[in-house]
mmCIF file of C-alpha atoms in Angstrom:
data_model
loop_
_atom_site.group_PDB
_atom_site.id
_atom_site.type_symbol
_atom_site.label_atom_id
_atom_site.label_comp_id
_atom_site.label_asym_id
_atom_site.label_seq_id
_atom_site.Cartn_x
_atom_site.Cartn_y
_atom_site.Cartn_z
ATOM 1 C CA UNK A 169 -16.452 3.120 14.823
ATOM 2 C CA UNK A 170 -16.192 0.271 17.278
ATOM 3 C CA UNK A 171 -16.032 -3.311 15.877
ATOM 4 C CA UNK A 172 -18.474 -5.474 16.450
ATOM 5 C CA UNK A 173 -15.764 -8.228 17.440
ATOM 6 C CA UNK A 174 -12.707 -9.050 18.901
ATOM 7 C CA UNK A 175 -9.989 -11.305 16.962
ATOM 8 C CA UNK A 176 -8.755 -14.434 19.092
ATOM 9 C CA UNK A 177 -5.132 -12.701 18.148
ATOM 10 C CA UNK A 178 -6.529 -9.442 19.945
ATOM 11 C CA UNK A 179 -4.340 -9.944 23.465
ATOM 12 C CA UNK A 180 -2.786 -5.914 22.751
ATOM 13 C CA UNK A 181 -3.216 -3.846 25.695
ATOM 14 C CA UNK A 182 -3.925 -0.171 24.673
ATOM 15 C CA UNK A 183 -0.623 1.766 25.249
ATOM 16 C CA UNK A 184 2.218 -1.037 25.901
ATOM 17 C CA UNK A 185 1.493 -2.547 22.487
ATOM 18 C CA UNK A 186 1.824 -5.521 24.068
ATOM 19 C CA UNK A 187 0.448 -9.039 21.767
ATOM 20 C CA UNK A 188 0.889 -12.697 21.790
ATOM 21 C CA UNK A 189 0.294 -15.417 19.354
ATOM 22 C CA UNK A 190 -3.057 -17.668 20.343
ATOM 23 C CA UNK A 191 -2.575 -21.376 20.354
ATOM 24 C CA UNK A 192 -3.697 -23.417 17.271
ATOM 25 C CA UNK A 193 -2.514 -21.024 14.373
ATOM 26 C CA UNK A 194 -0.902 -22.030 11.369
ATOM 27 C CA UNK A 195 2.402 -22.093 10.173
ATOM 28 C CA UNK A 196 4.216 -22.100 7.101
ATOM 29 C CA UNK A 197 5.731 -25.657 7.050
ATOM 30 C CA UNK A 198 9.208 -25.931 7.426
ATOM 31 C CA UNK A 199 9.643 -22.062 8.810
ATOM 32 C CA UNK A 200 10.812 -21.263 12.281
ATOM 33 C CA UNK A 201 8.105 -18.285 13.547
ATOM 34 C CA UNK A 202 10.087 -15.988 15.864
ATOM 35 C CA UNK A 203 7.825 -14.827 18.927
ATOM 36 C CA UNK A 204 6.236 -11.458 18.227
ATOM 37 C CA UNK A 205 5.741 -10.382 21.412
ATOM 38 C CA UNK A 206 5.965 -6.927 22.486
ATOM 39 C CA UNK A 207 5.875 -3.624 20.799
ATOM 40 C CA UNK A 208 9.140 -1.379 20.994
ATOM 41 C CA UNK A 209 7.599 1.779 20.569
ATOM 42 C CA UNK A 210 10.471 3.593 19.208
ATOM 43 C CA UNK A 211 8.475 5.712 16.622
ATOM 44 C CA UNK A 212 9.900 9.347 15.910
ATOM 45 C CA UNK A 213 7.303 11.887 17.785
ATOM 46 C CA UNK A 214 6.578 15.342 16.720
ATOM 47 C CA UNK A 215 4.658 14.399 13.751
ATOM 48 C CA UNK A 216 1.074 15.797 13.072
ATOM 49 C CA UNK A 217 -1.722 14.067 12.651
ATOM 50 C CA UNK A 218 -3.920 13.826 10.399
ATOM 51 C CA UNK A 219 -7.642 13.524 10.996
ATOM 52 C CA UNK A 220 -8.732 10.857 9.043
ATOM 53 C CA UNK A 221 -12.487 12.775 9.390
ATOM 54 C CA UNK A 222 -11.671 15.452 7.605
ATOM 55 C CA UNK A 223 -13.018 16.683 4.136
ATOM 56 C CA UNK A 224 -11.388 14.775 0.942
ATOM 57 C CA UNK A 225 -11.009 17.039 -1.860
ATOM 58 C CA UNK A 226 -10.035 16.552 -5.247
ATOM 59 C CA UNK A 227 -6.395 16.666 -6.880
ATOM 60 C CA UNK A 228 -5.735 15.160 -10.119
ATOM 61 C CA UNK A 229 -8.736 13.719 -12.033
ATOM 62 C CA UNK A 230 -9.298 11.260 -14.702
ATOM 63 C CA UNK A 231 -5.390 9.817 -13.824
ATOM 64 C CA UNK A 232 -4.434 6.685 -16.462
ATOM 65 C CA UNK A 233 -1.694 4.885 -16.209
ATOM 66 C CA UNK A 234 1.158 3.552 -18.545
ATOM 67 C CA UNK A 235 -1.706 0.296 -19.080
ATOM 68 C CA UNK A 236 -5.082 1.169 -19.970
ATOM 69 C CA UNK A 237 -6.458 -2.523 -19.125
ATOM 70 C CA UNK A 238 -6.123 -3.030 -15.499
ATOM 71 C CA UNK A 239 -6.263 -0.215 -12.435
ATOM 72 C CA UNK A 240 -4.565 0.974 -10.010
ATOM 73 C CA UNK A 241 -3.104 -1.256 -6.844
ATOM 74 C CA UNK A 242 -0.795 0.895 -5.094
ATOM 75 C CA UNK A 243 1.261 4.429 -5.371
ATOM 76 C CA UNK A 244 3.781 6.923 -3.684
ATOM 77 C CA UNK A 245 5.348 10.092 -3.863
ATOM 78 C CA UNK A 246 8.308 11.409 -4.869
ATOM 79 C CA UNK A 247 7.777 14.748 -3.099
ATOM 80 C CA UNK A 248 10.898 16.798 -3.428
ATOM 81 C CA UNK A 249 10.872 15.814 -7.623
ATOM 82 C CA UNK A 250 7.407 16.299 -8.136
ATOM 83 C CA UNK A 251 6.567 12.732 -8.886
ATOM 84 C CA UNK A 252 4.758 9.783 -8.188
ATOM 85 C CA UNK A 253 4.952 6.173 -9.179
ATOM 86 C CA UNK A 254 1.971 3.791 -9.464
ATOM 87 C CA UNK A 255 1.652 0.072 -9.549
ATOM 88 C CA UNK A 256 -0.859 -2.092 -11.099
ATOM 89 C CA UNK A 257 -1.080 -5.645 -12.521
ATOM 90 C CA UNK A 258 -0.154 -6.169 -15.889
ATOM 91 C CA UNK A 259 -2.955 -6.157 -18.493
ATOM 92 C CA UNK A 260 -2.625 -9.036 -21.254
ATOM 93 C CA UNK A 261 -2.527 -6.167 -24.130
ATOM 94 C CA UNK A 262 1.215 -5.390 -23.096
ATOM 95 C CA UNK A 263 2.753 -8.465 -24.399
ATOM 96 C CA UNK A 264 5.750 -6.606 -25.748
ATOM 97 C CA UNK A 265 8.601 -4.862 -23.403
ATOM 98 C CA UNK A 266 11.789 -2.714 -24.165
ATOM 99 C CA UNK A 267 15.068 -4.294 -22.468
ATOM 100 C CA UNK A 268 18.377 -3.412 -23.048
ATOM 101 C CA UNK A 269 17.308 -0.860 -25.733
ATOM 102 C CA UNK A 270 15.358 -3.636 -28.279
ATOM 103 C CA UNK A 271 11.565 -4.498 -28.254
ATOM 104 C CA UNK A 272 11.420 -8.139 -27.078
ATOM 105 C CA UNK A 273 8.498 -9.935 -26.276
ATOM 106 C CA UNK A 274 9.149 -11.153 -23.269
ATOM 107 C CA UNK A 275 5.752 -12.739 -21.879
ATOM 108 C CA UNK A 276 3.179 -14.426 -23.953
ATOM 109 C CA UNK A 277 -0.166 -12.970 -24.597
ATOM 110 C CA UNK A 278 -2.053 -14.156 -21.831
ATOM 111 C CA UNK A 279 -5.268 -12.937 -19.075
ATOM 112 C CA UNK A 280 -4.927 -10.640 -16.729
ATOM 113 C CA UNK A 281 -6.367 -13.033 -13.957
ATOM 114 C CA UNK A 282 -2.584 -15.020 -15.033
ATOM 115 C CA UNK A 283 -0.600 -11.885 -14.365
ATOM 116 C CA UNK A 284 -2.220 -11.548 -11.432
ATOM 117 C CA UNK A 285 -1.750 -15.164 -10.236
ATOM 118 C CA UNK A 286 2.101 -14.885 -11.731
ATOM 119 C CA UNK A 287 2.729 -11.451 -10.004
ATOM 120 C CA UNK A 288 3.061 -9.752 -12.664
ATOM 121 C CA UNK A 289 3.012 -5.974 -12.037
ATOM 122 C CA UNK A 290 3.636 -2.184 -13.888
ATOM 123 C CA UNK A 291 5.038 0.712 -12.276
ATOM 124 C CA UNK A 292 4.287 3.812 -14.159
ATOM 125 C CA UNK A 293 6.220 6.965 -13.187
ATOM 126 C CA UNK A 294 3.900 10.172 -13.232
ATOM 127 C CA UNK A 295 4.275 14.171 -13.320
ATOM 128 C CA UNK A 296 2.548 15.205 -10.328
ATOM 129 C CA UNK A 297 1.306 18.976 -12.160
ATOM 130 C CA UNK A 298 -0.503 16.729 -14.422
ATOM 131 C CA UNK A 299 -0.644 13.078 -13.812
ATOM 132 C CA UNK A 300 1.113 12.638 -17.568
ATOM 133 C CA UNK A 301 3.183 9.518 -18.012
ATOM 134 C CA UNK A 302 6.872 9.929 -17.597
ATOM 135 C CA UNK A 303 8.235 6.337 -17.846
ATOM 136 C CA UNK A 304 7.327 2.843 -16.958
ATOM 137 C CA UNK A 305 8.697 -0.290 -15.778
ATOM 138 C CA UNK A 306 7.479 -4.157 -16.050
ATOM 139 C CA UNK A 307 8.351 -6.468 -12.904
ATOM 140 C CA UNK A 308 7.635 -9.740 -13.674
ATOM 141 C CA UNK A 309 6.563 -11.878 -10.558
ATOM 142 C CA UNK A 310 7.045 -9.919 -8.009
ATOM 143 C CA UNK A 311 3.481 -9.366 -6.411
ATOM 144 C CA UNK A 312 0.230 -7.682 -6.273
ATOM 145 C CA UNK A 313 1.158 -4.048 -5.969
ATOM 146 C CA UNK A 314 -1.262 -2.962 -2.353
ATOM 147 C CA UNK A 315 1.279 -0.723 -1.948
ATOM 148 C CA UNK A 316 5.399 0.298 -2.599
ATOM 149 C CA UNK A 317 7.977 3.194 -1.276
ATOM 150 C CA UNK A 318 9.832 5.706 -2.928
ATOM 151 C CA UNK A 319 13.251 7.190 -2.043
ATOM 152 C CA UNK A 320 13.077 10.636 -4.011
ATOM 153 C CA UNK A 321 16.178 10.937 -7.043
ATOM 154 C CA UNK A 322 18.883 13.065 -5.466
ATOM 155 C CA UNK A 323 22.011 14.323 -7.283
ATOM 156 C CA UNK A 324 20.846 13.006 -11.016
ATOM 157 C CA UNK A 325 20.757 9.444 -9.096
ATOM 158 C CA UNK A 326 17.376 7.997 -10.064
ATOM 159 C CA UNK A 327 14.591 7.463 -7.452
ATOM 160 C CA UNK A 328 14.944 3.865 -5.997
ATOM 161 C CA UNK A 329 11.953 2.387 -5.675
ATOM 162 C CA UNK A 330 10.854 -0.577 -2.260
ATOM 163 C CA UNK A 331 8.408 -3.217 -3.589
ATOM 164 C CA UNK A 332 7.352 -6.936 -2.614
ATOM 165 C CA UNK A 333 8.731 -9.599 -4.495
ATOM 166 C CA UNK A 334 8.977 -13.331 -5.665
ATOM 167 C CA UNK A 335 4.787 -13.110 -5.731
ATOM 168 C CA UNK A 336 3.251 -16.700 -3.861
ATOM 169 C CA UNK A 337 0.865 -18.663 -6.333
ATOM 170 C CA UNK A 338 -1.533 -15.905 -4.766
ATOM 171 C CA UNK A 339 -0.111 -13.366 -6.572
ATOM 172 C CA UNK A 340 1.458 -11.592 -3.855
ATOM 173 C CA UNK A 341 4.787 -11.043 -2.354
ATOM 174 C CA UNK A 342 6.756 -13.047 -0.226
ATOM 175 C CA UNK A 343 10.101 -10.687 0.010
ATOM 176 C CA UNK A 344 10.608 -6.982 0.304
ATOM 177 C CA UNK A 345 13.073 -5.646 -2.212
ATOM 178 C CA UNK A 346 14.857 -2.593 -3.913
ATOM 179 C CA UNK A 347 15.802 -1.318 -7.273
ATOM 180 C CA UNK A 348 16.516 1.751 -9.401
ATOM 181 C CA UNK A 349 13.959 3.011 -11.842
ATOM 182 C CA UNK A 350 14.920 2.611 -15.238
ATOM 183 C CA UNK A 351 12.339 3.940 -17.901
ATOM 184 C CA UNK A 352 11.201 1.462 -20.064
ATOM 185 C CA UNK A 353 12.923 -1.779 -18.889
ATOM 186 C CA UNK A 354 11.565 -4.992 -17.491
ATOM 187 C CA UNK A 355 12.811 -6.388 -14.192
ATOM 188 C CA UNK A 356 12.370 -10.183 -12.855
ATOM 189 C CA UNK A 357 13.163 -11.154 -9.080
ATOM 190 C CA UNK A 358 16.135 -12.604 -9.241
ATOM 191 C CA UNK A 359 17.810 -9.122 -11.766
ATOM 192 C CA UNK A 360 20.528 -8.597 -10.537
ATOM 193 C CA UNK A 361 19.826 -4.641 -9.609
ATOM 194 C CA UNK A 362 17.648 -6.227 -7.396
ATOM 195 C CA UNK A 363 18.612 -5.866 -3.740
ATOM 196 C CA UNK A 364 16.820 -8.300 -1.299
ATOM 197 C CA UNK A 365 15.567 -7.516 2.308
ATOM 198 C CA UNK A 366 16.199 -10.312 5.004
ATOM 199 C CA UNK A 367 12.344 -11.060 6.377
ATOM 200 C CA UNK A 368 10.765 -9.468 9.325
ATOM 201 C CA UNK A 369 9.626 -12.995 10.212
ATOM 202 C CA UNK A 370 10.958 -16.630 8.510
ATOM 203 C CA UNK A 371 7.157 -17.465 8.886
ATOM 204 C CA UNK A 372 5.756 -14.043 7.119
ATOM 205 C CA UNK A 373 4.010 -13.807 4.274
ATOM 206 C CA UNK A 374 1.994 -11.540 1.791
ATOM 207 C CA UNK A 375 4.925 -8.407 2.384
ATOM 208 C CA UNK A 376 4.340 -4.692 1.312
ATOM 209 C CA UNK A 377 6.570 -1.576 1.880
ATOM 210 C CA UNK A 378 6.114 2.045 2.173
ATOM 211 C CA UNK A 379 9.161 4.302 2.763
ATOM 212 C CA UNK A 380 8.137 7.863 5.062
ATOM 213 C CA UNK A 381 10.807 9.728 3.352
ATOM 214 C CA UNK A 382 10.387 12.121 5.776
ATOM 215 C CA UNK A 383 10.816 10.620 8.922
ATOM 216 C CA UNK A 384 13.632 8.109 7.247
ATOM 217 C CA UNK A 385 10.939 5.071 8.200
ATOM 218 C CA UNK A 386 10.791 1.815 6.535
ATOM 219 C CA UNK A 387 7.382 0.822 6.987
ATOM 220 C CA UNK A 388 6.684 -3.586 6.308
ATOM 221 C CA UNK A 389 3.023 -4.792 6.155
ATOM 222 C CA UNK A 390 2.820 -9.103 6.404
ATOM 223 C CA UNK A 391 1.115 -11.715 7.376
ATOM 224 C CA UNK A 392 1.840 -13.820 10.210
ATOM 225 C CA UNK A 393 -0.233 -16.831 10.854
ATOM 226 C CA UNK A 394 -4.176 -15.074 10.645
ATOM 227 C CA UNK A 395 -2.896 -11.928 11.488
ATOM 228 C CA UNK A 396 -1.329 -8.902 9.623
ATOM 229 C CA UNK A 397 1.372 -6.667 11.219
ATOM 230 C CA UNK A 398 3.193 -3.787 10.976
ATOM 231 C CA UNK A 399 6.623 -3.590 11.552
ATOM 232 C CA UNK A 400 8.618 -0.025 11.258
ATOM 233 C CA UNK A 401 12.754 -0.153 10.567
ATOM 234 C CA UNK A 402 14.904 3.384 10.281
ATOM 235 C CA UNK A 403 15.073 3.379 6.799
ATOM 236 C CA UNK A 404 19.087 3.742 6.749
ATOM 237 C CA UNK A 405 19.779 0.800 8.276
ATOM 238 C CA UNK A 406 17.206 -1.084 6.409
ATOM 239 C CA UNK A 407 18.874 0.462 3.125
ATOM 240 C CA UNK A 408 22.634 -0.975 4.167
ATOM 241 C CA UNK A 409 21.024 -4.587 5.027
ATOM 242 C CA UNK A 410 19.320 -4.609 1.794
ATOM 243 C CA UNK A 411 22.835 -3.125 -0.514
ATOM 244 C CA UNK A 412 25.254 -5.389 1.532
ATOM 245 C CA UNK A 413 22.593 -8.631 2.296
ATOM 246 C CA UNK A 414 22.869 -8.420 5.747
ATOM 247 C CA UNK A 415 20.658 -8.729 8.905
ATOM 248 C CA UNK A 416 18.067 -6.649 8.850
ATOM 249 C CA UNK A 417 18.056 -4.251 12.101
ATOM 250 C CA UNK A 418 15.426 -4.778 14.815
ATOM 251 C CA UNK A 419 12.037 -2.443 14.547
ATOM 252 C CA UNK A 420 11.170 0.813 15.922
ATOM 253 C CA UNK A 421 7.825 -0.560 16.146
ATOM 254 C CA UNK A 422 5.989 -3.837 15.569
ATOM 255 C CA UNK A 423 2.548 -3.545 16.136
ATOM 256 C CA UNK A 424 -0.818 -5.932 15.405
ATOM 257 C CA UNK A 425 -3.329 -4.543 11.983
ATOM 258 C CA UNK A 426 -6.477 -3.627 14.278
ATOM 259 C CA UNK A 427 -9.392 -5.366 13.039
ATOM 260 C CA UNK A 428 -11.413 -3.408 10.082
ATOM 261 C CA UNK A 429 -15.019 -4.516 9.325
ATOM 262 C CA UNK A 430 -17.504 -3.703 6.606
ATOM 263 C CA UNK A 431 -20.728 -1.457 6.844
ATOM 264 C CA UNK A 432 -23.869 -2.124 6.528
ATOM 265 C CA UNK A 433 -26.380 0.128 4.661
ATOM 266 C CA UNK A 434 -26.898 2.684 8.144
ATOM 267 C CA UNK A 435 -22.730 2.882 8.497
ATOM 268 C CA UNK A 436 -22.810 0.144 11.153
ATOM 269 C CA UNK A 437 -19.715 -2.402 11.422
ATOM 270 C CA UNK A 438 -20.753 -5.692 9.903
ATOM 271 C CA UNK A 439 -19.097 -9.210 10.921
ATOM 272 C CA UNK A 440 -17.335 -9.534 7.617
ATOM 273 C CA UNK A 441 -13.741 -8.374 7.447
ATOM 274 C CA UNK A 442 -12.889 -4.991 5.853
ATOM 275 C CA UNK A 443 -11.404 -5.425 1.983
ATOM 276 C CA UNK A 444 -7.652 -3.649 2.576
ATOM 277 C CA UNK A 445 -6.782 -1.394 -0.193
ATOM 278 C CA UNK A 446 -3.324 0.277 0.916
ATOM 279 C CA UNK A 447 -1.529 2.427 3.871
ATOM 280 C CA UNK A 448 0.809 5.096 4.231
ATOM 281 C CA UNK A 449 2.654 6.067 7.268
ATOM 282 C CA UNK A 450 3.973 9.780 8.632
ATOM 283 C CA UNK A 451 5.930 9.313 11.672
ATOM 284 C CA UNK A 452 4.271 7.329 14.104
ATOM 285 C CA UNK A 453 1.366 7.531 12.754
ATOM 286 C CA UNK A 454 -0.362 4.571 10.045
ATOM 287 C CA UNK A 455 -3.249 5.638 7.695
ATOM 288 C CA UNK A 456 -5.380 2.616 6.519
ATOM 289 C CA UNK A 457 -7.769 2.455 3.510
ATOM 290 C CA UNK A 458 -10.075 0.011 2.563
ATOM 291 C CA UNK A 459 -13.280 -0.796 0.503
ATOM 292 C CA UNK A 460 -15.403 -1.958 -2.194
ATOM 293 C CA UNK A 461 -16.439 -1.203 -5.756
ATOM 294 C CA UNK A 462 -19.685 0.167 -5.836
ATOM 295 C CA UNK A 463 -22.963 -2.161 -6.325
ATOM 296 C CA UNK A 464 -25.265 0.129 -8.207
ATOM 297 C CA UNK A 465 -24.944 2.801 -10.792
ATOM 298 C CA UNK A 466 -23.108 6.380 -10.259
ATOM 299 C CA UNK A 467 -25.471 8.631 -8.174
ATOM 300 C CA UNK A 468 -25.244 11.689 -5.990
ATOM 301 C CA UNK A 469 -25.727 11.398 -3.481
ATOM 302 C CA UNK A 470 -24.359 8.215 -2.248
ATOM 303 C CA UNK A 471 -27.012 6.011 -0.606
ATOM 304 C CA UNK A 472 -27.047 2.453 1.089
ATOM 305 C CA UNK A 473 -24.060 0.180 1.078
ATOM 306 C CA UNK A 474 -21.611 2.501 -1.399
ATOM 307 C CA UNK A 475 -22.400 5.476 0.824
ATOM 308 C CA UNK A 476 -20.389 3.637 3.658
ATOM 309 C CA UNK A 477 -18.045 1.207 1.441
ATOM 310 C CA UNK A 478 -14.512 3.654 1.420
ATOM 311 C CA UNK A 479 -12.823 3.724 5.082
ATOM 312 C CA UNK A 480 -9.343 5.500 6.205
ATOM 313 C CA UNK A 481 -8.156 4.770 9.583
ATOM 314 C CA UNK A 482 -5.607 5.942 11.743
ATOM 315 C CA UNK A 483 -3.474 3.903 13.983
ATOM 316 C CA UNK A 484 -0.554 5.119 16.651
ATOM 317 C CA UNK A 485 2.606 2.873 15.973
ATOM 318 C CA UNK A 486 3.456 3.562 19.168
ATOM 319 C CA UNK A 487 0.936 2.406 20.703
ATOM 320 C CA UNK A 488 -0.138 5.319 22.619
ATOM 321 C CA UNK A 489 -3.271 7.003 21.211
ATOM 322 C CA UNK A 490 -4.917 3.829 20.104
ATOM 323 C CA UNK A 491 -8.617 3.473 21.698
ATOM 324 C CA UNK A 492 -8.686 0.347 24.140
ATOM 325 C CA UNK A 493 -11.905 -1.268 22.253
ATOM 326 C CA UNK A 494 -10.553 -0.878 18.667
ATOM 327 C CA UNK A 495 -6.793 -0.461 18.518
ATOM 328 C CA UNK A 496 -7.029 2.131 16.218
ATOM 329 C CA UNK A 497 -7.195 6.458 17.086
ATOM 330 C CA UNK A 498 -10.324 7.249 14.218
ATOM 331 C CA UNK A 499 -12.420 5.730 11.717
ATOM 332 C CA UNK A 500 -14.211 7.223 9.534
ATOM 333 C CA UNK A 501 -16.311 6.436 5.991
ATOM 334 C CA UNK A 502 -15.648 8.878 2.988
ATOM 335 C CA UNK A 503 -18.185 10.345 0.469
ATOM 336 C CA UNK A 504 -15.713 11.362 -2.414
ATOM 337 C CA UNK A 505 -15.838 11.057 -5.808
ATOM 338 C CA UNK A 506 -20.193 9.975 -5.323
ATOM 339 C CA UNK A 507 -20.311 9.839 -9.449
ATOM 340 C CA UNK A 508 -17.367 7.773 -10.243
ATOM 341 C CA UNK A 509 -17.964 3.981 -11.248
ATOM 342 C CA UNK A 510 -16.856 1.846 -10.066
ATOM 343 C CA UNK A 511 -16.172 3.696 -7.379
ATOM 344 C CA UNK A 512 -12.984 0.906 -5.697
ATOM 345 C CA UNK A 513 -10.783 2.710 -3.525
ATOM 346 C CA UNK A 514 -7.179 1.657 -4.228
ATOM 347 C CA UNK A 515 -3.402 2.761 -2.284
ATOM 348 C CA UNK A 516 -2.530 5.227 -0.010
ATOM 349 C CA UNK A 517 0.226 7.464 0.211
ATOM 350 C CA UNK A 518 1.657 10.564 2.537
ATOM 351 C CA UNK A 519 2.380 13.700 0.381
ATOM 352 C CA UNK A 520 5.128 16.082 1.723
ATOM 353 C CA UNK A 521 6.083 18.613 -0.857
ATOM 354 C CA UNK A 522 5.362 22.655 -0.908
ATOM 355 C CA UNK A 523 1.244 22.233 -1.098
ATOM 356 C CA UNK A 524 1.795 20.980 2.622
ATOM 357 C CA UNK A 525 1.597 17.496 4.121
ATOM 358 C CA UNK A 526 -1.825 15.751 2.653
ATOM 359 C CA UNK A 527 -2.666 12.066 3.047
ATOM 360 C CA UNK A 528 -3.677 10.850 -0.342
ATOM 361 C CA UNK A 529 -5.943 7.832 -1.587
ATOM 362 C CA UNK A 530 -6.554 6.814 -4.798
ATOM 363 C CA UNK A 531 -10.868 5.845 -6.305
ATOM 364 C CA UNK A 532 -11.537 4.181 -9.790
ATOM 365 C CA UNK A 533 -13.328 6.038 -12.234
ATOM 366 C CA UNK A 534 -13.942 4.857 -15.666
ATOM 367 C CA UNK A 535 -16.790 6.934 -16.497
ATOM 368 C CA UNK A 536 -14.942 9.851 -18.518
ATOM 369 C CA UNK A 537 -13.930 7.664 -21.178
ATOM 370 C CA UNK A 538 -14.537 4.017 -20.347
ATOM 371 C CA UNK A 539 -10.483 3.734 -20.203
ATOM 372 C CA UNK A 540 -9.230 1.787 -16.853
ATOM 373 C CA UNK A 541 -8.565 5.424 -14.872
ATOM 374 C CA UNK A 542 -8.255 7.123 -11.366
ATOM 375 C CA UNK A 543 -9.168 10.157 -9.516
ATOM 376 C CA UNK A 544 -6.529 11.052 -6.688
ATOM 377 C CA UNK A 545 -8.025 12.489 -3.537
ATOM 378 C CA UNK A 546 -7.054 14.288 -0.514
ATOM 379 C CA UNK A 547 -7.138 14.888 3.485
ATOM 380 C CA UNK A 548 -5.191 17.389 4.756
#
């Protein structure tokens, strides 16, 4: 749907991918902003795409992860294992973690609103038949967890998992970074399996991955004065800069977040910004998702303000297909999961294994059991 306004950072002509900065923005003091300017437009072709308007239908219900006491943030797939990995913020139940093969304590009991201000985050490794728990990590400060990138295990080598890092007093991520999973083992920033990503931007903040296995694509999300990007590397290269701390290679694409805005109780765009809940990306394509928690009770059918409250989006990284007026090629409100409560969309992710490519999206539901759980949905 059309928004109802234009950002003052809008300047992107439809097709060249063409933006510049506005005057008066600000900066983060003492960091140099390099000029983001025009778009490359380098993305692979060839990929399908998926129509965000499609039917979402249901795939694993009733999902909980390794903590019962917060939900989910962000997840991705490890296609070719038959996995996927979740993040969410820490809960202040888990208070004890196993390192180096003995049951430590290693932060204090505290609230989850600290572990959220502190970063504090757990990544919970699932069997994709089943949604079962398979292993778990704790990574302590590194962000909020919108979203993350899997490279799939090959060879007995374990999957190596992208996430933000060294979290702002915001809670979120400042760096992009790299790492092994290792079952049951707590990680900080500065661990030395920890393999750092030079910045898109010295003046970007508030960074998420996700990793297109498919496509070998790299794919940043930031902030950049009062405006979010996304910038796409070839996931090789990006891989070598982050093992050997080197430059990090210029982007396939670098493109401007279109603006997403809330409905209103008839499915018209609002003037207040959408609530962004993850992305995924499948070759040149970027699928946004975004949304609120329900305001009333579960009921079918949906009605009012919940009816319209869970949006996915698709966006050309090239530039190409985006509409002139809205930057984006579809938007489009979804109606699954009508009973769950509280209903809160939350992460995206591309799914590329033998049940063909589906783009996924996660909903809270804690009415089964009152336990902090998920229902993963699909477009395909």
């Amino acid at each position: 749907m059309p928004s109802p306004l234009v950002s003052r950072r809008r300047l992107m002509v439809a097709g060249a991918g063409v933006a510049a900065a506005a005057a008066g923005s600000v900066a983060v003091p003492g960091a140099a902003r390099a000029d983001v300017v025009t778009n490359p437009a380098n993305m692979p072709t060839g990929a399908p795409l998926i129509d965000v308007a499609s039917g979402s239908a249901s795939w694993l219900p009733d999902v909980v992860n390794r903590d019962t006491s917060t939900t989910l943030q962000g997840f991705a797939f490890d296609s070719v294992n038959g996995h996927f990995f979740t993040l969410q913020i820490a809960g202040a139940s888990q208070v004890a973690y196993l390192r180096s093969g003995a049951q430590v304590a290693v932060t204090p009991s505290i609230s989850g609103d600290q572990h959220a201000d502190s970063g504090d985050l757990c990544l919970t490794k699932h069997d994709l038949a089943t949604g079962a728990v398979l292993g778990h990590m704790y990574l302590l400060g590194f962000g909020h967890g919108v979203s993350l990138g899997i490279e799939p295990a090959v060879g007995g080598a374990p999957a190596y998992v992208w996430t933000e890092a060294n979290a702002a007093r915001n809670g979120y991520g400042q760096e992009i970074v790299r790492f092994p999973f290792a079952n049951e083992t707590v990680l900080w920033t500065s661990h030395p399996v920890v393999q750092r990503l030079a910045s898109p931007d010295p003046a970007a903040t508030s960074m998420t991955p996700y990793v297109d296995a498919t496509y070998g694509i790299l794919l940043l999300r930031y902030m950049l004065d009062d405006a979010h990007w996304f910038a796409a590397y070839d996931l090789a290269a990006a891989r070598t800069a982050a093992i050997n701390g080197s430059a990090l290679p210029g982007p396939l694409a670098r493109i401007q977040q279109p603006d997403l805005y809330k409905a209103d109780a008839g499915g018209q765009p609002t003037s207040a910004p959408a609530t962004f809940q993850g992305f995924a990306s499948h070759g040149q394509y970027v699928y946004m998702l975004d949304g609120d928690p329900r305001t009333s009770g579960p009921a079918l059918p949906l009605s009012g303000v919940d009816k319209w409250s869970i949006h996915t989006t698709s966006m050309d990284l090239n530039g190409t297909l985006n509409a002139p007026d809205t930057h984006y090629i579809r938007r489009t409100h979804s109606e699954a999961d009508g009973a769950a409560n509280p209903r809160e969309p939350e992460g995206m992710a591309v799914y590329t294994g033998p049940l063909g490519l589906r783009l996924c999206f996660g909903i809270t539901d804690n009415t089964s059991t009152g336990t902090r759980q998920f229902d993963l949905y699909y477009k395909a």
